XYZ file of C-alpha atoms in Angstrom:
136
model
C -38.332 46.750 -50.578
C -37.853 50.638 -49.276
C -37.188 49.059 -45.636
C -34.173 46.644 -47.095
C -33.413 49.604 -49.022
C -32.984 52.007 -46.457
C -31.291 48.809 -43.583
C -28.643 48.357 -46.413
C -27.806 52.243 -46.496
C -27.499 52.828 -42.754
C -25.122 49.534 -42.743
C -23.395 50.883 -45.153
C -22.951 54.033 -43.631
C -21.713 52.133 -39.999
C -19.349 50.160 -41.980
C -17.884 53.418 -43.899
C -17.657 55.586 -40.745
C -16.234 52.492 -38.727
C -13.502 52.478 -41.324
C -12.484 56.227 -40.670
C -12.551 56.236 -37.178
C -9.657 53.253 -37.287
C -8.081 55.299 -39.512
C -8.307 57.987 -36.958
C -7.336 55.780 -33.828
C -3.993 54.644 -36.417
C -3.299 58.251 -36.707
C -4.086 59.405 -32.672
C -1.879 56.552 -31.730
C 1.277 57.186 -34.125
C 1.026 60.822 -33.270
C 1.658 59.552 -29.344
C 5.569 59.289 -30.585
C 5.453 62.960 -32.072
C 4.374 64.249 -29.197
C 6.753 61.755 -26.670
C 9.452 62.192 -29.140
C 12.145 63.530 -26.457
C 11.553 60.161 -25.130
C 12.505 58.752 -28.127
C 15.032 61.283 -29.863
C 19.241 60.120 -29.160
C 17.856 56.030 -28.720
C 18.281 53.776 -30.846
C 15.351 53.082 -33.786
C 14.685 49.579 -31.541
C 13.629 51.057 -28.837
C 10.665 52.884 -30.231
C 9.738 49.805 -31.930
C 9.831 48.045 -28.561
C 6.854 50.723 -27.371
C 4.947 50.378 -30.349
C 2.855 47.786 -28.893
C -0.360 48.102 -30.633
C 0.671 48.781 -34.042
C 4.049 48.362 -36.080
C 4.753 49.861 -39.725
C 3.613 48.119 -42.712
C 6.594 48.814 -45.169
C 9.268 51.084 -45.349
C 10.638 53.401 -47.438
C 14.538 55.516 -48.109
C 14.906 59.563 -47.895
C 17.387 60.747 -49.550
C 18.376 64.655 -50.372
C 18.550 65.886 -53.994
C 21.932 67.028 -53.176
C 23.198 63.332 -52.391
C 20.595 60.314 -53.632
C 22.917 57.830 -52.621
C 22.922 58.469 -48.841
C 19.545 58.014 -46.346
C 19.150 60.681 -44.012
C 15.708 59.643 -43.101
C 12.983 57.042 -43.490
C 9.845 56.831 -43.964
C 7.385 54.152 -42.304
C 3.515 53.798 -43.139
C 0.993 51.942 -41.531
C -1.293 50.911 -43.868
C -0.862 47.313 -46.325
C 0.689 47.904 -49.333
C -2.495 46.912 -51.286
C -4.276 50.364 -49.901
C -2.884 53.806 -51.662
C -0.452 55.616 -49.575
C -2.214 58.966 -50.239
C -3.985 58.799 -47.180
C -1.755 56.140 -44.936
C -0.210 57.221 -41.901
C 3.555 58.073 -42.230
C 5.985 58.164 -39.563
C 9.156 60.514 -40.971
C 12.565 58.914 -38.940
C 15.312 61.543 -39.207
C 18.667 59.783 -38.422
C 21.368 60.850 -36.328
C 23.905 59.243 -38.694
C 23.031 58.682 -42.801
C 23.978 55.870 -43.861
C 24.165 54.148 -48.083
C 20.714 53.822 -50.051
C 22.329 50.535 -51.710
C 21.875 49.194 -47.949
C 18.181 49.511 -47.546
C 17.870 49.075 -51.220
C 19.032 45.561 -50.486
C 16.425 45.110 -48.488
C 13.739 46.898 -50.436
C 14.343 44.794 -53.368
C 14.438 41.405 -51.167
C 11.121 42.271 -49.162
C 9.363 44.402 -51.516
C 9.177 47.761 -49.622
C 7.802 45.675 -46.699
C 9.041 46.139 -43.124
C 10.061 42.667 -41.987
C 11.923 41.183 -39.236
C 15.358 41.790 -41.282
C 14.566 45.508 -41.704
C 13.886 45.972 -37.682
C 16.768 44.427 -37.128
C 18.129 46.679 -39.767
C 17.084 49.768 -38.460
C 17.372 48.538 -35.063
C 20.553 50.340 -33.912
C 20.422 53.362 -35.991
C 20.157 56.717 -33.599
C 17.306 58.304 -34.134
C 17.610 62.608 -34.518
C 13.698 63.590 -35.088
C 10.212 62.444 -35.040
C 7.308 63.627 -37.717
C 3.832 62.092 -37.869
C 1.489 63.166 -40.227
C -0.899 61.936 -43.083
């Protein structure tokens, strides 16, 4: 009983530390853009989507400024299912070139529940993109 005991445990344990370290590679690879950003940075939204060839967001969400509510400035992009808590989710922070009206992406939001679908590359396709944060 101690040795199915103690096989359970260490499976456990290699199950639970598997689970970080993909966490990890989610966050090493997203970071890639950070660091490339100059690559990115004055191009349109589309083409960083293009290079994201292991890994694509998850869902999407608008940025506004207390000043204004009703205009984007940014967006934010996770990588993690909706069904997971986005305390710890990987977050890619899109600062436009141009803003553009919440009730746009709101459209979407509402249609696709926060999702990032084909409609919302499309979407953001063409919008410039200014700056680059990664974080978690």
């Amino acid at each position: 009983m101690k040795n199915i005991f103690k096989l359970f445990s260490i499976l456990l344990l290699l199950v639970l530390s598997c689970k970080t370290y993909a966490q990890l590679d989610t966050l090493s690879y997203i970071k890639q853009f950070e660091i490339n950003k100059s690559q990115y940075i004055n191009k349109p939204f589309s083409y960083l989507l293009t290079q994201m060839t292991q890994l694509q967001p998850k869902s999407h969400w608008a940025d506004s400024f207390p000043q204004n509510k009703k205009i984007v400035k940014a967006s934010i992009f996770n990588f993690c299912e909706m069904d997971y808590s986005f305390k710890n989710a990987v977050t890619l922070h899109i600062i436009w070139q141009d803003s553009f009206p919440k009730s746009e992406v709101k459209y979407y939001q509402n249609k696709n529940g926060f999702y990032f679908t084909n409609e919302e590359k499309a979407f953001y396709g063409n919008k410039i993109v200014k700056d680059i944060m990664v974080y978690k």
